[in-house]
Coordinates of N, CA and C in Angstrom, one line a residue:
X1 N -4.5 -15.0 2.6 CA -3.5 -14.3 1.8 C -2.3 -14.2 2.7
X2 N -1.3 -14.7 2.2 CA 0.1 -14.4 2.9 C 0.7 -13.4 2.5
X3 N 1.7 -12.8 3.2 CA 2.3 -11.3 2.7 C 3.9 -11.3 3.7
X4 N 4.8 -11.8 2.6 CA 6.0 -11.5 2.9 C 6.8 -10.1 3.6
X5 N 6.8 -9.5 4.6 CA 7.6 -8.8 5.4 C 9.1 -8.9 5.2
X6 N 9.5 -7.8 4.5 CA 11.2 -7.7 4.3 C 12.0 -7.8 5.5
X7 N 11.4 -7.7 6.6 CA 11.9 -7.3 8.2 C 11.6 -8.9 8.7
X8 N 10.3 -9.6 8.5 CA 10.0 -10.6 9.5 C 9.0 -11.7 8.8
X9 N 9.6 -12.1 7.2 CA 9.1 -12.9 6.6 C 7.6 -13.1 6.3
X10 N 7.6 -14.2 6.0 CA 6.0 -14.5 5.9 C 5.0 -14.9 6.8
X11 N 3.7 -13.9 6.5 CA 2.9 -13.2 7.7 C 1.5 -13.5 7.0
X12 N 0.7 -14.1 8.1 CA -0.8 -14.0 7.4 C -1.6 -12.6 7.3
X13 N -2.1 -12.2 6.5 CA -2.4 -11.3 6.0 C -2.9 -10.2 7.4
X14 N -4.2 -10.6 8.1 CA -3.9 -10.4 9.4 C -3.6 -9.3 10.3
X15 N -2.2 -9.7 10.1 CA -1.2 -8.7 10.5 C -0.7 -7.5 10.3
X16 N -1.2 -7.2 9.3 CA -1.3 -6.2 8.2 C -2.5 -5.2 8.7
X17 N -2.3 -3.6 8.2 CA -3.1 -3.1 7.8 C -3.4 -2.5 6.5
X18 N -3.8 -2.3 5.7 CA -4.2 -1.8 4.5 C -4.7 -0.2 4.4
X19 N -3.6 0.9 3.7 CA -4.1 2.0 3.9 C -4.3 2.2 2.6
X20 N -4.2 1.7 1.5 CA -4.6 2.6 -0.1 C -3.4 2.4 -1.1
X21 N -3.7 3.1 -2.0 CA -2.8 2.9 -3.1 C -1.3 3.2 -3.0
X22 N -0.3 3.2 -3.3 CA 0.8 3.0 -3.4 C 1.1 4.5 -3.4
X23 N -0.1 5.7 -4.2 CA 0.5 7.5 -4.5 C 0.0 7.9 -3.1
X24 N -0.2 7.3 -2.3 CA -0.3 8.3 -1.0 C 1.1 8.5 -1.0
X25 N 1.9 7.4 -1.4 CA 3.3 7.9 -0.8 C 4.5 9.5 -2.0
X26 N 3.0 9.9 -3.0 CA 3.5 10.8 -3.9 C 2.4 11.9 -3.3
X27 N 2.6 12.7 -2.1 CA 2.1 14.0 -1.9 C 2.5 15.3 -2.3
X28 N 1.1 15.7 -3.0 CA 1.5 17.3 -4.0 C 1.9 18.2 -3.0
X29 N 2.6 19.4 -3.6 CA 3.2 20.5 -2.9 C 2.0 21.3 -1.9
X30 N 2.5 21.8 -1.2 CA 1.8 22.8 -0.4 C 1.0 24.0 -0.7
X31 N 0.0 23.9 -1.1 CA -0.4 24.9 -1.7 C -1.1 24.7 -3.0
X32 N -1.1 23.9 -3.6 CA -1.7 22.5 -4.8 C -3.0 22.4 -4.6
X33 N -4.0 23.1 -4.4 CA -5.6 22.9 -3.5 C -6.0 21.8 -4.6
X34 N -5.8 21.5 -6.5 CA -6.5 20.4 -7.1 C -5.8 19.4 -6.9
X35 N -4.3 19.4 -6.8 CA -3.6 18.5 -6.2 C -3.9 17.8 -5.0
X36 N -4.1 18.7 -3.9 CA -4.4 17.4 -2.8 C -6.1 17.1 -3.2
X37 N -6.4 17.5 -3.5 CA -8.3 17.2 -4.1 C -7.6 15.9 -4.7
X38 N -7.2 16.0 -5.7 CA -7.0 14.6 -6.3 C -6.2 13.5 -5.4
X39 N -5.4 13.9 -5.0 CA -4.3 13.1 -3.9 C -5.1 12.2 -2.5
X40 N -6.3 12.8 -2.3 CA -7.1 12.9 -0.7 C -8.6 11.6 -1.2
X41 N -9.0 12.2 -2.5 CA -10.9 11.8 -3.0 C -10.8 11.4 -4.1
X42 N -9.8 11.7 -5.1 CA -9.8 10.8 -6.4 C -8.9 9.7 -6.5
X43 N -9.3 8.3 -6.6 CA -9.3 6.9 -7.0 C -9.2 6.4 -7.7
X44 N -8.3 5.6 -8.3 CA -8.7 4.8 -9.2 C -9.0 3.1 -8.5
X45 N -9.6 2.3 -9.1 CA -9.8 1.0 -8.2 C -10.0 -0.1 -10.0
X46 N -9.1 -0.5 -10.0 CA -8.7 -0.9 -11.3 C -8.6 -2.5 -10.9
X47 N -8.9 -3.4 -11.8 CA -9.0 -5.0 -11.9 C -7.7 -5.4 -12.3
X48 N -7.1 -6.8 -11.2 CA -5.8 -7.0 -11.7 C -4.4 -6.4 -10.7
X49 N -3.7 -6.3 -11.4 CA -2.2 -5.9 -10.8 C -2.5 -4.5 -10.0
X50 N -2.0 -4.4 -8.9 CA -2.0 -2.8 -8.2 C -0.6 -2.9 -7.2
X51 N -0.1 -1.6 -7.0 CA 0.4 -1.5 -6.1 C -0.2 -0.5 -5.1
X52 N -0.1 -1.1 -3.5 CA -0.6 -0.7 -2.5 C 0.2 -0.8 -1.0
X53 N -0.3 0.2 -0.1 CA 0.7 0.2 1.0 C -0.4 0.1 1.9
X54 N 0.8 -0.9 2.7 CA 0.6 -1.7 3.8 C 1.3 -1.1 5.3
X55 N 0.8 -1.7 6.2 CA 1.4 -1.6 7.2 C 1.8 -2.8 8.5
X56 N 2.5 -3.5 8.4 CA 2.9 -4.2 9.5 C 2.6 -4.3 10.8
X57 N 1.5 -4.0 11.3 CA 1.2 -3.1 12.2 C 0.8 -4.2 13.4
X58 N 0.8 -5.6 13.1 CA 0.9 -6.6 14.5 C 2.7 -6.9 14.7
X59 N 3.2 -6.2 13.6 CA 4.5 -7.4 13.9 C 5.6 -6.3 13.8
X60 N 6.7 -6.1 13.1 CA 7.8 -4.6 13.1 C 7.5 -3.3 12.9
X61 N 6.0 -3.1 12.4 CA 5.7 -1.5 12.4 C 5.9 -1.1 10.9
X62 N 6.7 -1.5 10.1 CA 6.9 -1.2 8.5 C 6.0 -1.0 7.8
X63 N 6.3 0.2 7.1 CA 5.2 0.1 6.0 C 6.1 -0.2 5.0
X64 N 5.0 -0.8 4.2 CA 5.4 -1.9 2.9 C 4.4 -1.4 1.6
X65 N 5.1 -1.4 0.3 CA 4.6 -1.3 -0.6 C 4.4 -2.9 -1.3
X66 N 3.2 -3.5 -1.2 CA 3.2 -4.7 -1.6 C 2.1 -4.6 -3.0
X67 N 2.9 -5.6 -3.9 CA 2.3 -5.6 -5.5 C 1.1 -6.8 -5.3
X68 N 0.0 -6.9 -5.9 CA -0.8 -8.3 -5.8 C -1.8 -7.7 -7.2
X69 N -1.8 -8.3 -7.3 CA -3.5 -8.6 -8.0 C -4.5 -9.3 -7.4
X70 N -5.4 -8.0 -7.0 CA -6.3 -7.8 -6.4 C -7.9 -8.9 -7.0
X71 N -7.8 -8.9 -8.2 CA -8.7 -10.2 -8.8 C -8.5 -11.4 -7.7
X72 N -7.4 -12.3 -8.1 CA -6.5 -13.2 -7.0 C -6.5 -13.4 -6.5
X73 N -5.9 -12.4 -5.7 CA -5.3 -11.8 -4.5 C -3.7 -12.7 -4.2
X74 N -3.1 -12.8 -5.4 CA -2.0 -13.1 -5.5 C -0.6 -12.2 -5.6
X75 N 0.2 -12.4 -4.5 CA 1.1 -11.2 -3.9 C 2.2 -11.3 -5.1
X76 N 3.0 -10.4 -5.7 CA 3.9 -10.4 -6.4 C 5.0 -9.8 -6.1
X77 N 4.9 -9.1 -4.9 CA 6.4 -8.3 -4.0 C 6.1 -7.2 -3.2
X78 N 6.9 -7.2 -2.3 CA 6.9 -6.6 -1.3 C 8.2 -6.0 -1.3
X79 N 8.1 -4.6 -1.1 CA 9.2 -3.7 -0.7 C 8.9 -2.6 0.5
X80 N 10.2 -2.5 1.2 CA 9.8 -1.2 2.0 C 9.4 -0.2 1.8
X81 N 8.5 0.5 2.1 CA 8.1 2.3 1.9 C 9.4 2.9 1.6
X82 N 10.0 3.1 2.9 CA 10.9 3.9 2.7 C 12.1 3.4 1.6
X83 N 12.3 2.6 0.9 CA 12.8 2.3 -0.2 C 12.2 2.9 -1.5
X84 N 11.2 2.7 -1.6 CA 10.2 3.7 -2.4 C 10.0 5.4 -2.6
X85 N 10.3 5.6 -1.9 CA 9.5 7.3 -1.4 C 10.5 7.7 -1.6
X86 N 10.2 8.9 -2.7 CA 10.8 9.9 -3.0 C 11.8 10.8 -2.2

């Protein structure tokens, strides 16, 4: 699997680390005890299209929100974290 890098092009997968779905980067308020219960232990792992964040972690350090379908494993885009996040 290849995974285009907004910073440093196209990278074999590799290079990458993989931390989970795309809503880590949607953390509930302080004080939310079913909120982070859901945020931390509840998953969804769904067939098909997902968005998920990445991390760059042999090459510029970036984390990346990269689209694929996971069936596939065919990439459909890559964007910065910090372009994303609230």
């Amino acid at each position: 699997m290849r995974i285009t890098c907004p910073i440093c092009g196209e990278r074999d997968r590799r290079e990458f680390y993989y931390t989970g779905s795309d809503d880590y980067l949607n953390r509930p308020e302080e004080g939310d005890a079913e909120g982070m219960h859901r945020y931390l232990h509840i998953r969804e792992n769904p067939a098909g299209v997902t968005k998920e964040l990445w991390c760059h972690e042999a090459g510029c350090g970036a984390w990346l929100v990269v689209e694929r379908n996971v069936t596939t494993h065919e990439v459909l885009g890559v964007t910065l974290a910090s372009e994303v996040a609230s």
